[in-house]
PDB file of C-alpha atoms in Angstrom:
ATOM      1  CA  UNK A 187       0.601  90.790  24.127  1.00 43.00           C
ATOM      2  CA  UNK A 188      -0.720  91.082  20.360  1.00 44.00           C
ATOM      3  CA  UNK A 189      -0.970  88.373  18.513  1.00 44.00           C
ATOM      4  CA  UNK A 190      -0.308  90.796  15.090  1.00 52.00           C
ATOM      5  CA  UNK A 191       2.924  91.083  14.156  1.00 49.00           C
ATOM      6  CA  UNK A 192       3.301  94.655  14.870  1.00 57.00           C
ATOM      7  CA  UNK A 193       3.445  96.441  11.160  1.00 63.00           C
ATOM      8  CA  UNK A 194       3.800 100.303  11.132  1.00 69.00           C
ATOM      9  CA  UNK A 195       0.839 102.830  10.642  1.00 77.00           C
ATOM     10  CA  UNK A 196       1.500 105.772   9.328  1.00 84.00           C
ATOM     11  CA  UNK A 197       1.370 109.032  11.787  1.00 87.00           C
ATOM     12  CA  UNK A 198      -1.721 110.281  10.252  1.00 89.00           C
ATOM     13  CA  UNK A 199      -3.798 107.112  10.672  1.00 89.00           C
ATOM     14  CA  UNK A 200      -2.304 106.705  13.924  1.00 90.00           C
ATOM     15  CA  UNK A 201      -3.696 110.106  14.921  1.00 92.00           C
ATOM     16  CA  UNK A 202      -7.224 109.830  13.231  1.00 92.00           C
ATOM     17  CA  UNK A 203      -7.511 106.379  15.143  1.00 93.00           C
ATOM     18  CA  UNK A 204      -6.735 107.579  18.304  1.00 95.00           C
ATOM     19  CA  UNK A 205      -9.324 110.765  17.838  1.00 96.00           C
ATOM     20  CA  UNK A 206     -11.589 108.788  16.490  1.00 95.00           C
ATOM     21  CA  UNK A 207     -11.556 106.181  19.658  1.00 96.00           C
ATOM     22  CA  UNK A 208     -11.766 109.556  21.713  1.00 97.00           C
ATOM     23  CA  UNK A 209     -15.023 110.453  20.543  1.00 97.00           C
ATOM     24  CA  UNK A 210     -15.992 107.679  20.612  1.00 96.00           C
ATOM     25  CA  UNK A 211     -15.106 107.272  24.226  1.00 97.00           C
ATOM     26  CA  UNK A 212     -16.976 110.334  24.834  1.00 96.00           C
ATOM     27  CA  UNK A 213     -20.219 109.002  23.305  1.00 96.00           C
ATOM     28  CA  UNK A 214     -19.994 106.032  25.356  1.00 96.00           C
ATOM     29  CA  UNK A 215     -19.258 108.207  28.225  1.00 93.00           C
ATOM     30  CA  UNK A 216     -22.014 110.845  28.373  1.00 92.00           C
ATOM     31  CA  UNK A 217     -24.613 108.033  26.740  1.00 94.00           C
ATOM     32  CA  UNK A 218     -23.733 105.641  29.927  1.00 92.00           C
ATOM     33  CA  UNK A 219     -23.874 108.817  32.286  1.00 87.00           C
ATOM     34  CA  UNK A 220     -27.814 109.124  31.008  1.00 88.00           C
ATOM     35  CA  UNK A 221     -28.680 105.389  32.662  1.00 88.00           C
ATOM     36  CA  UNK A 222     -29.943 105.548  35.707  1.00 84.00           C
ATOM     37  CA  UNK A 223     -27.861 104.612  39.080  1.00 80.00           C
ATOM     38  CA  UNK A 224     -27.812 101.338  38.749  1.00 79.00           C
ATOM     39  CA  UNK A 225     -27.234 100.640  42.498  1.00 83.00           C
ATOM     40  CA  UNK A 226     -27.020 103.858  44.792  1.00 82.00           C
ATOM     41  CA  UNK A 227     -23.618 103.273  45.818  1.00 84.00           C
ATOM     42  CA  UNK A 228     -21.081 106.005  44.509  1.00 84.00           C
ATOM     43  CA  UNK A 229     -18.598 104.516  42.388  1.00 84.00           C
ATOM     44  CA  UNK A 230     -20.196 102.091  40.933  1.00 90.00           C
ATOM     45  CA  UNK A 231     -20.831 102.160  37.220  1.00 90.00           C
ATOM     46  CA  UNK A 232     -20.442  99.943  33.895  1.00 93.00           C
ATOM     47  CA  UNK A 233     -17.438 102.108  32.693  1.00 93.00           C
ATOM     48  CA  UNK A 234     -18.098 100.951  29.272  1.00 96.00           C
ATOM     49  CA  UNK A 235     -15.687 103.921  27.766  1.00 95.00           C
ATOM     50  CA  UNK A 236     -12.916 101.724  29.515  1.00 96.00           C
ATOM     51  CA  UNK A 237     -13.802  98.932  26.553  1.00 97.00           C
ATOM     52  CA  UNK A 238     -11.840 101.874  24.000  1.00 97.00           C
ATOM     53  CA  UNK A 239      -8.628 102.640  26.498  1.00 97.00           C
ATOM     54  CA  UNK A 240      -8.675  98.807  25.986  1.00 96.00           C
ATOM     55  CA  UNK A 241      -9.267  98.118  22.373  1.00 95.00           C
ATOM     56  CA  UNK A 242      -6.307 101.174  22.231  1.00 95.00           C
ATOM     57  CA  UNK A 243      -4.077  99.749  24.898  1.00 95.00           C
ATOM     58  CA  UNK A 244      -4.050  96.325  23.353  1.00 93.00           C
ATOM     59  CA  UNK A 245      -4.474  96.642  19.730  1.00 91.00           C
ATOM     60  CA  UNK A 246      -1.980 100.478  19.196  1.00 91.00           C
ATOM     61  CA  UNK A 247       0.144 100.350  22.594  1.00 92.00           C
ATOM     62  CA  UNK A 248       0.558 102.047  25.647  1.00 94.00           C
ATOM     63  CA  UNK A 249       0.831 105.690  24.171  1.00 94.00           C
ATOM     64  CA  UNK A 250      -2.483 105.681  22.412  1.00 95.00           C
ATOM     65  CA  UNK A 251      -4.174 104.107  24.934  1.00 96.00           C
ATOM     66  CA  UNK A 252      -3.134 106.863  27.500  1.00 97.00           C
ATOM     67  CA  UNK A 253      -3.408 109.613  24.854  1.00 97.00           C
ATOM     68  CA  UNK A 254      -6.668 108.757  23.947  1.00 97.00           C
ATOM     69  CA  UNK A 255      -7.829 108.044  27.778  1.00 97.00           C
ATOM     70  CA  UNK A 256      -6.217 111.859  28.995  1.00 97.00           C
ATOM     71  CA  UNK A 257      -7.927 113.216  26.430  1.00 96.00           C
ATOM     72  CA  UNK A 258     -11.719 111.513  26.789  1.00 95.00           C
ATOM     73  CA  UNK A 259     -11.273 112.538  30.630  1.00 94.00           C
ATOM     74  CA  UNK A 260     -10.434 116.464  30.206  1.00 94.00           C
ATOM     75  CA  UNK A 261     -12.759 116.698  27.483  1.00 94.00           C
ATOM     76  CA  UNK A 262     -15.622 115.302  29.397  1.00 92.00           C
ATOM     77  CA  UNK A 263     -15.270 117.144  32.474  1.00 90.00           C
ATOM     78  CA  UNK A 264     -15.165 119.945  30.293  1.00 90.00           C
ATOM     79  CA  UNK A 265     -18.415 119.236  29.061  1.00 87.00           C
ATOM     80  CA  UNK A 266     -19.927 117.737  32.278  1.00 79.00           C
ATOM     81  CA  UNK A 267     -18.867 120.796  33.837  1.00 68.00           C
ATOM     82  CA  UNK A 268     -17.764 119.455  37.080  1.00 73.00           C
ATOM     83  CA  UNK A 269     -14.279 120.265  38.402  1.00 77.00           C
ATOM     84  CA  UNK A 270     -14.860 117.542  41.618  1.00 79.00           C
ATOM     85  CA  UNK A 271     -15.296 114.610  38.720  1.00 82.00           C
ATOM     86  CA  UNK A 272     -12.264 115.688  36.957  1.00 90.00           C
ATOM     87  CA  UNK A 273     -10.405 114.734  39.919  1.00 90.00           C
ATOM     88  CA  UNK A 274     -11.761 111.781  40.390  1.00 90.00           C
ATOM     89  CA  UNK A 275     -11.764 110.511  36.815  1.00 90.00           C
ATOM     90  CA  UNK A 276      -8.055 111.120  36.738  1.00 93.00           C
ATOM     91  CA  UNK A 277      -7.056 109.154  40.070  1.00 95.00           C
ATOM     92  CA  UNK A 278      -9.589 106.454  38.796  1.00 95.00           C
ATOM     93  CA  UNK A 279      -8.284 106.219  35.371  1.00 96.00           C
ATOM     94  CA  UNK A 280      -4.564 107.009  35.465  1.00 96.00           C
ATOM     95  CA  UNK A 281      -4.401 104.200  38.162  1.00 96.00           C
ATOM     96  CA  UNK A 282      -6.492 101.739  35.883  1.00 97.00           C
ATOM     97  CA  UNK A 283      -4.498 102.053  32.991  1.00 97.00           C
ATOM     98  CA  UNK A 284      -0.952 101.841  35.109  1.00 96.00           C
ATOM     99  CA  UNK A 285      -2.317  98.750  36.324  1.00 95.00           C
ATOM    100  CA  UNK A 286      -3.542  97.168  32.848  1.00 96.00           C
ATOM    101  CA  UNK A 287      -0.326  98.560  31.249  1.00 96.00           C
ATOM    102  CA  UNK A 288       1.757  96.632  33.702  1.00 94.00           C
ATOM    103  CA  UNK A 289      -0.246  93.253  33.982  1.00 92.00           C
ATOM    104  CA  UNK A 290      -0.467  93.280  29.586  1.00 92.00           C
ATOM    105  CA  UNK A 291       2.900  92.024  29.046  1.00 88.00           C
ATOM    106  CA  UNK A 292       1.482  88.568  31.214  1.00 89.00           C
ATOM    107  CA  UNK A 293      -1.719  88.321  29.434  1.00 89.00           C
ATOM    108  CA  UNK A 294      -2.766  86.645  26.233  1.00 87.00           C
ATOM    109  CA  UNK A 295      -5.053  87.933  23.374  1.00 86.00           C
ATOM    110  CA  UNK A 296      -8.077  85.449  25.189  1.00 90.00           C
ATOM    111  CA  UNK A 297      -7.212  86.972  28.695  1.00 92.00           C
ATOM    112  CA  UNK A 298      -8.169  90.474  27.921  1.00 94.00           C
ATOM    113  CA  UNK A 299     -11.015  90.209  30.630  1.00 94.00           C
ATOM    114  CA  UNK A 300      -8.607  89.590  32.832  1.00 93.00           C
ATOM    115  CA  UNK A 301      -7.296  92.771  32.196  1.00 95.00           C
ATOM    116  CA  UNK A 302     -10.817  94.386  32.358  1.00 96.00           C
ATOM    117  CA  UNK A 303     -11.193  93.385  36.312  1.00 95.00           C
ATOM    118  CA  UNK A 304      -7.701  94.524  37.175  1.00 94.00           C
ATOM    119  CA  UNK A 305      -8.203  97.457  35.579  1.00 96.00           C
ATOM    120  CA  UNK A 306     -11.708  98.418  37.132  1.00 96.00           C
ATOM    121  CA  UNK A 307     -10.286  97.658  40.567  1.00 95.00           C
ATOM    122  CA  UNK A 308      -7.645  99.901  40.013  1.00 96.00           C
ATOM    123  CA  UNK A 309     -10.036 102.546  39.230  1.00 96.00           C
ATOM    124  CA  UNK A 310     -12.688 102.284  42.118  1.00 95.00           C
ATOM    125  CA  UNK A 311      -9.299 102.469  44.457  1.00 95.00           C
ATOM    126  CA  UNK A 312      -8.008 105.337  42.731  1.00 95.00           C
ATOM    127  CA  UNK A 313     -11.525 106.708  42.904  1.00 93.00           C
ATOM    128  CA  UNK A 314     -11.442 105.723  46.768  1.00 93.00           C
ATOM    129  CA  UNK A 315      -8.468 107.336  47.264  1.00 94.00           C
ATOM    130  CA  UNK A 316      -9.663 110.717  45.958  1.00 93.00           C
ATOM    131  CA  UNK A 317     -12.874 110.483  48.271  1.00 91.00           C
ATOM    132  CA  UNK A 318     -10.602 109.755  51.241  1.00 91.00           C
ATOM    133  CA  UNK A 319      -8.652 113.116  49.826  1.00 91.00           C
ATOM    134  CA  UNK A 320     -11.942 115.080  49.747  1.00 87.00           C
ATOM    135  CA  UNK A 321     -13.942 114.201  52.773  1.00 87.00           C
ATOM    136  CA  UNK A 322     -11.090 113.081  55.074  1.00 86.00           C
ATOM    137  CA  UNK A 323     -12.454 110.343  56.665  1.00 85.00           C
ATOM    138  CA  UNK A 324     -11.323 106.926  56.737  1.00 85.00           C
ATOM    139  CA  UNK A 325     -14.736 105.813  56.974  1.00 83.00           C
ATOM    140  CA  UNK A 326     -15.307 105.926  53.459  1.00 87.00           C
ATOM    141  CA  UNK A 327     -12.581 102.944  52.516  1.00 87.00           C
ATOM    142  CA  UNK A 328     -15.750 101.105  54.136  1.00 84.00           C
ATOM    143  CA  UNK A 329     -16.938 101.398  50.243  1.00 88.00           C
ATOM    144  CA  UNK A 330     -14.093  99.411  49.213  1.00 88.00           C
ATOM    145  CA  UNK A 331     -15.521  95.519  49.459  1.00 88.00           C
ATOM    146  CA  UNK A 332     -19.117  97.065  47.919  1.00 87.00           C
ATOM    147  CA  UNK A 333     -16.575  98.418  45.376  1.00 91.00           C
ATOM    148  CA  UNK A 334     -14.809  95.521  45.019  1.00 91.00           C
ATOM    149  CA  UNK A 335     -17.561  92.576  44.278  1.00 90.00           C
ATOM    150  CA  UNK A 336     -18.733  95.682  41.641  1.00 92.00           C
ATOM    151  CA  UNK A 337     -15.746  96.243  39.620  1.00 94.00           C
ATOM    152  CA  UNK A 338     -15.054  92.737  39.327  1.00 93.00           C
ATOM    153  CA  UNK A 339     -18.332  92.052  37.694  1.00 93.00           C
ATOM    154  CA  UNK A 340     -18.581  95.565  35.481  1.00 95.00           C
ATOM    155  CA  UNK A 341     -14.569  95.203  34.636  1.00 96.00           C
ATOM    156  CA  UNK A 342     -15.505  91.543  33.484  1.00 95.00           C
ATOM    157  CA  UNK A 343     -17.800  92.877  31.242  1.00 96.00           C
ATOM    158  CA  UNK A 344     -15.722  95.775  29.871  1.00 97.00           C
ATOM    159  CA  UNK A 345     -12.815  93.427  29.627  1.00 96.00           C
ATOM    160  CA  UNK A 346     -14.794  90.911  27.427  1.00 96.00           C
ATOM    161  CA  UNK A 347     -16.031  93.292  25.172  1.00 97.00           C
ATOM    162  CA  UNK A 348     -12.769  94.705  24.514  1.00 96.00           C
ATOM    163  CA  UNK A 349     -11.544  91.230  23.717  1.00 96.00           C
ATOM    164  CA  UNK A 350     -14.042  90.257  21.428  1.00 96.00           C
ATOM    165  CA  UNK A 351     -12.997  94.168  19.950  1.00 94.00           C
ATOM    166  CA  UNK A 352      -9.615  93.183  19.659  1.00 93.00           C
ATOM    167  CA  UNK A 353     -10.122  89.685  17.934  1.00 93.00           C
ATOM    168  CA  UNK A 354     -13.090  90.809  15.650  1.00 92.00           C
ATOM    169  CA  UNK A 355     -12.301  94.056  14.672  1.00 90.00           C
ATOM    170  CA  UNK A 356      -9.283  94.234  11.757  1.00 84.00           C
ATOM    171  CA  UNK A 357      -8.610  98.733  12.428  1.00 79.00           C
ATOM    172  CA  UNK A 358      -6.764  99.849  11.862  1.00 83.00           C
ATOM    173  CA  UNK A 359      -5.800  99.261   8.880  1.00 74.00           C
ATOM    174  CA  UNK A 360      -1.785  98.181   8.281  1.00 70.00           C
ATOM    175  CA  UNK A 361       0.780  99.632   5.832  1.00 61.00           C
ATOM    176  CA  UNK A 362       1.888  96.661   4.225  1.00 55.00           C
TER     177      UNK A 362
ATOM    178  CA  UNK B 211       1.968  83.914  30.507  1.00 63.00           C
ATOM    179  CA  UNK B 212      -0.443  82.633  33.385  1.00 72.00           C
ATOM    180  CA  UNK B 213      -3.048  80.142  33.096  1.00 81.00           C
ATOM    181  CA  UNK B 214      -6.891  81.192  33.373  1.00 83.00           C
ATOM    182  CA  UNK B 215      -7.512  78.872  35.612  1.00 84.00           C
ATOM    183  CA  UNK B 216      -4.842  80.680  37.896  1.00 85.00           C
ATOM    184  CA  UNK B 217      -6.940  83.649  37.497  1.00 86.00           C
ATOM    185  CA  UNK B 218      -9.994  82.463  38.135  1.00 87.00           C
ATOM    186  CA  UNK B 219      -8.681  81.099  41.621  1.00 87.00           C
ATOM    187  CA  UNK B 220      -7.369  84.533  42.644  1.00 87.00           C
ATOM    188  CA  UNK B 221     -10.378  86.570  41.563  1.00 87.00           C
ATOM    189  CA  UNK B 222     -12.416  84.009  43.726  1.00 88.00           C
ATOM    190  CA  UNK B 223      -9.984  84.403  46.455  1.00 88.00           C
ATOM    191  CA  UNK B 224     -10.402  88.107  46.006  1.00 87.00           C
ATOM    192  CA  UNK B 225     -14.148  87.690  46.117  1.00 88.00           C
ATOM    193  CA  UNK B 226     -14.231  85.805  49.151  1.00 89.00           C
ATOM    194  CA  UNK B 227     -11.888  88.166  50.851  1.00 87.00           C
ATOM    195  CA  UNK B 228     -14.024  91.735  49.830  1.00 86.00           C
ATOM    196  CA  UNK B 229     -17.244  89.771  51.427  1.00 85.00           C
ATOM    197  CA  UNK B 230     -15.161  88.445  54.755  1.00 84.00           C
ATOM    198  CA  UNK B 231     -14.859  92.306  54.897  1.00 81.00           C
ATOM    199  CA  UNK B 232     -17.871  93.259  54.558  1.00 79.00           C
ATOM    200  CA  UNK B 233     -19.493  90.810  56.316  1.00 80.00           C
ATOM    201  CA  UNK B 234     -17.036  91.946  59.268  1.00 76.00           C
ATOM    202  CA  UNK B 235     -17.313  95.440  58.429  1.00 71.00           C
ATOM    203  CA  UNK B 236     -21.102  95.198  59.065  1.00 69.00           C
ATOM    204  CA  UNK B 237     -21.137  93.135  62.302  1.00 67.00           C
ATOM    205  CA  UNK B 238     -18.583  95.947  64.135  1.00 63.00           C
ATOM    206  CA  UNK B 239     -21.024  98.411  64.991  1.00 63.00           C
ATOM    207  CA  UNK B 240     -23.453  98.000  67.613  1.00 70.00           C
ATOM    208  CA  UNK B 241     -24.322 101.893  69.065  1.00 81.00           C
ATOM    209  CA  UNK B 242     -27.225 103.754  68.409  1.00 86.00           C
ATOM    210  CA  UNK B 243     -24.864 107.286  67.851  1.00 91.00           C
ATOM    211  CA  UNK B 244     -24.221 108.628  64.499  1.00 93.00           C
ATOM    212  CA  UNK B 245     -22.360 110.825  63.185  1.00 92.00           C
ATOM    213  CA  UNK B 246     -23.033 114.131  60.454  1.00 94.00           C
ATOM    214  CA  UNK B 247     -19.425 115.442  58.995  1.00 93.00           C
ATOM    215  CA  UNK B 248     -18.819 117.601  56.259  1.00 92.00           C
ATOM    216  CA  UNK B 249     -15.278 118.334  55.147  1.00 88.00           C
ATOM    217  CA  UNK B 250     -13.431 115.957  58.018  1.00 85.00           C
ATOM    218  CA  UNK B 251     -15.731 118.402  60.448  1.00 90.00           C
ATOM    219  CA  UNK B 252     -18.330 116.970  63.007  1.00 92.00           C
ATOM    220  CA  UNK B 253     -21.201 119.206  62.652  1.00 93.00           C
ATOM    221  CA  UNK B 254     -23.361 117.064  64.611  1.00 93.00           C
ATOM    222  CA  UNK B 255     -23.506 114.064  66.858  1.00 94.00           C
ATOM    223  CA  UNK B 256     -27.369 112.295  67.260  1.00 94.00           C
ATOM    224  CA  UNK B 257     -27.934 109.258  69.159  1.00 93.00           C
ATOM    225  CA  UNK B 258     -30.732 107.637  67.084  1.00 91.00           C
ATOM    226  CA  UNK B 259     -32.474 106.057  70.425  1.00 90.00           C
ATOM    227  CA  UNK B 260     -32.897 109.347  72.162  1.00 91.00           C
ATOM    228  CA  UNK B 261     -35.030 110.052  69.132  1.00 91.00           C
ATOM    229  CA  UNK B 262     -39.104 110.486  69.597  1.00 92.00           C
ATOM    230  CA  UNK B 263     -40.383 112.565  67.441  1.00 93.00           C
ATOM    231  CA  UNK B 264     -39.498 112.561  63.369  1.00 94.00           C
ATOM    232  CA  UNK B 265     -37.202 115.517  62.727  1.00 95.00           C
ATOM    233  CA  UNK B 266     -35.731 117.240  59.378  1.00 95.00           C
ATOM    234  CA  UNK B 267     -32.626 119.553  59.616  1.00 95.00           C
ATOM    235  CA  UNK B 268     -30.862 121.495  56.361  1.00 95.00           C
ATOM    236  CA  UNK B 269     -27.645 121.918  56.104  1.00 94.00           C
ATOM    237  CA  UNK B 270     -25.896 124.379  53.508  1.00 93.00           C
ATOM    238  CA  UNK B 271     -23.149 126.048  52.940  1.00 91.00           C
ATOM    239  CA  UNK B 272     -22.183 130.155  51.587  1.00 91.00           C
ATOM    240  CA  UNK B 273     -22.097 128.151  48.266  1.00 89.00           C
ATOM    241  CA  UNK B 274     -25.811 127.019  48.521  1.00 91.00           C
ATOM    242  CA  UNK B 275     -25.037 123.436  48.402  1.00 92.00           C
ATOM    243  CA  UNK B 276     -27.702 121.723  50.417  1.00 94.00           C
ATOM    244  CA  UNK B 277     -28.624 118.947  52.074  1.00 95.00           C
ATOM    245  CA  UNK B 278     -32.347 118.078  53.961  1.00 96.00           C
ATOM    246  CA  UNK B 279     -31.686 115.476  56.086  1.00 96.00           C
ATOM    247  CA  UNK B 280     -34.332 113.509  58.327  1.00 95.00           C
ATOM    248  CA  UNK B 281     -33.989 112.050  61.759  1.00 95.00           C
ATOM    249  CA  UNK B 282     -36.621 109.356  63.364  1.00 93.00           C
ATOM    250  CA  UNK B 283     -36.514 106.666  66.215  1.00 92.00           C
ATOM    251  CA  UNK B 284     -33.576 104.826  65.284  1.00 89.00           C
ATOM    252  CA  UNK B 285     -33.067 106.072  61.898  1.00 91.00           C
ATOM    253  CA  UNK B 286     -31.366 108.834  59.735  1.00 94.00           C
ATOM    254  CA  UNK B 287     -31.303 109.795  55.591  1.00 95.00           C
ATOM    255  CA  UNK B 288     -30.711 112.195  53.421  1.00 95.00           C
ATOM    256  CA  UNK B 289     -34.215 113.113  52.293  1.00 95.00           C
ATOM    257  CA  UNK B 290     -33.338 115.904  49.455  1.00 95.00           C
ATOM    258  CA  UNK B 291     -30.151 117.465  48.159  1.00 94.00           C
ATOM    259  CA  UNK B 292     -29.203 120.023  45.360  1.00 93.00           C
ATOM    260  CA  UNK B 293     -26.292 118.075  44.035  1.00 88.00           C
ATOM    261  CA  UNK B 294     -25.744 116.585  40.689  1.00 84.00           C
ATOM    262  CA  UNK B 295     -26.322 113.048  41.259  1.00 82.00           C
ATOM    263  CA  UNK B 296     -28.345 112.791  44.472  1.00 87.00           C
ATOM    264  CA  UNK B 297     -26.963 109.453  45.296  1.00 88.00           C
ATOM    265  CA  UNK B 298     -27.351 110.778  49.161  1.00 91.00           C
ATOM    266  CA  UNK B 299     -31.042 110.621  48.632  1.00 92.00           C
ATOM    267  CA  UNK B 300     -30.813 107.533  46.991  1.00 90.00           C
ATOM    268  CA  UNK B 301     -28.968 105.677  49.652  1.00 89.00           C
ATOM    269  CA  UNK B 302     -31.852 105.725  51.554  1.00 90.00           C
ATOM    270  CA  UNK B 303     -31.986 104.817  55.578  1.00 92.00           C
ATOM    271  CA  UNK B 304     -28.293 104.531  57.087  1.00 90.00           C
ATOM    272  CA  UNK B 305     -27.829 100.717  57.391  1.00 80.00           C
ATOM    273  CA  UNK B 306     -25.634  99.056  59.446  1.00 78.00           C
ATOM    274  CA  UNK B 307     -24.642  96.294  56.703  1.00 72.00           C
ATOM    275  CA  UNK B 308     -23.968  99.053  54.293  1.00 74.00           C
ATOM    276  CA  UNK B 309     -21.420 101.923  53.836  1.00 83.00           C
ATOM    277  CA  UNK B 310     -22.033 105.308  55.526  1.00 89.00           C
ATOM    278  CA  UNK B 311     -24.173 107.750  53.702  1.00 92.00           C
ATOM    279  CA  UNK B 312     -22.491 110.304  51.275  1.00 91.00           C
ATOM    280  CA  UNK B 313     -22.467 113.199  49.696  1.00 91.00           C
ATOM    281  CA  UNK B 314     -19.327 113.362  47.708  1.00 88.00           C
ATOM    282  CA  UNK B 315     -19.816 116.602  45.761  1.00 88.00           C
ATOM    283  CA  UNK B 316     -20.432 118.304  48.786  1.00 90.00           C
ATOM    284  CA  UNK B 317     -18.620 116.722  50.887  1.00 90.00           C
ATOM    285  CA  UNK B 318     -21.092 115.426  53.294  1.00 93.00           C
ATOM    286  CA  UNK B 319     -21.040 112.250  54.941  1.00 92.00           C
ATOM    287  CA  UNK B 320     -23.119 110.332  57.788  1.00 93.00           C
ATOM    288  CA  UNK B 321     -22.183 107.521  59.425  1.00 90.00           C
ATOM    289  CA  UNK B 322     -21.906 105.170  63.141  1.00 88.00           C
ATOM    290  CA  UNK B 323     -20.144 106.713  65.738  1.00 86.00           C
ATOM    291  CA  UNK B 324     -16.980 104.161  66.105  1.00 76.00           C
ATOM    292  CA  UNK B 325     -17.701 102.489  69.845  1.00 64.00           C
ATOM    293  CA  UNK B 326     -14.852 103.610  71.818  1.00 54.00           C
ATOM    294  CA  UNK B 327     -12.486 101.360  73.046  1.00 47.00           C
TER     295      UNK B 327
END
């Protein structure tokens, strides 16, 4: 729940900010994809391009945020040139931002992170699920505490740097 | 709205209940059999203590997706693979405390044969 009182931008400033946070969800993306593993578990990763579906998701609303979150994950498959990540970059993000969508309306502008963790657990089960889809064993939901304890801690992070976003940054501008 | 501090008391609870699993996940197996699969197929079955001398297999597929994977006494990884990430290789030995081996992009995975019942 914004704090702003919610003042109209126009349509074209509504659609340069939400390109704008594309791209720059796609730098994040492909710069964080050049770090190495950080533990060699698959699955787990910072998903710092989950900091802009934030920012958009709290700061422009529900449409931008999934607009600009559809559009970052087609457009860097496209790039990354693997059809296996596509799919599970859509389970893994389509759940996450159901499940921060829903849990915004009971958060405050300081509980953000909370949003952050919810959201990155939602995405290494969505990400889960498509595994189980692909290698059809149940096995692999042994991945899911590992999984767990990780997206906690990475979706902590995300979620307070999208907070700090949210209260620092004053964009876009407002039609007054 | 919902206080932090309610938050904070279910993300511990949720903390404590992903390492109960874990922790129980770990403990359950006990045989020395494990398993190769690729695709929801077994393509082989090796029972680690029957092992004496080292061993490497390859497995690949018509599309050339490949994985080297090495068998000693009482232990099994994925020693080289063509795929994008290599996490496989990464992974390192199979370890009980851990999650089975795999290979998502192609599908590979290695893990403990479930003790039957």
């Amino acid at each position: 729940m914004s704090k702003d009182p919610r003042k109209p931008i126009s349509l074209t400033l509504r659609l340069t900010t939400d390109a704008m946070l594309t791209a720059l969800a796609l730098g994040i993306y492909f710069l964080e994809a050049q770090l190495p593993p950080l533990v060699p578990v698959p699955g787990v990763k910072l998903g710092l391009s989950n900091i802009v579906t934030l920012f958009a998701l709290f700061r422009l609303g529900p449409a931008d945020a999934a607009a600009v979150l559809l559009a970052r994950v087609l457009l860097a498959s496209l790039f990354g040139g693997q059809a296996v990540s596509l799919l599970f970059s859509l389970c893994g993000g389509v759940l996450c931002f159901l499940v921060t969508w829903l849990t915004r309306r009971l958060l405050s502008g300081k509980q953000i992170w909370i949003a952050g963790i919810l959201g990155a657990l939602a995405h290494n089960t969505g990400q889960i699920l498509a595994a189980r889809f692909l290698i059809r064993q149940n096995a692999i939901f042994a991945y899911l505490p590992v999984l767990a304890v990780s997206a906690v801690l990475t979706g902590l992070f995300t979620g307070i740097c999208a907070q700090e976003a949210v209260r620092r940054l004053r964009f876009p501008p407002r039609l007054s | 709205m919902i206080k932090t501090r309610t938050w904070l008391l279910l993300l511990a609870a949720l903390l404590l209940a992903a390492g109960l699993f874990w922790w129980l996940g770990s403990r359950r197996n006990s045989g020395s059999v494990v398993q190769v699969i690729h695709d929801g197929q077994l393509l082989r079955e090796i029972d680690l203590s029957d092992v004496r001398e080292p061993y490497e297999f390859v497995w690949e597929d018509d599309a050339g997706n490949r994985n080297r994977i090495r068998v000693e006494p009482g232990r099994i990884a994925v020693t080289d693979a063509n795929c994008p990430d290599r996490l496989c290789v990464h992974q390192g030995w199979l370890s009980r405390a851990l999650p089975p081996i795999v290979c998502l992009p192609h599908r590979l995975m290695i893990q403990w044969k479930e003790a039957s019942p």
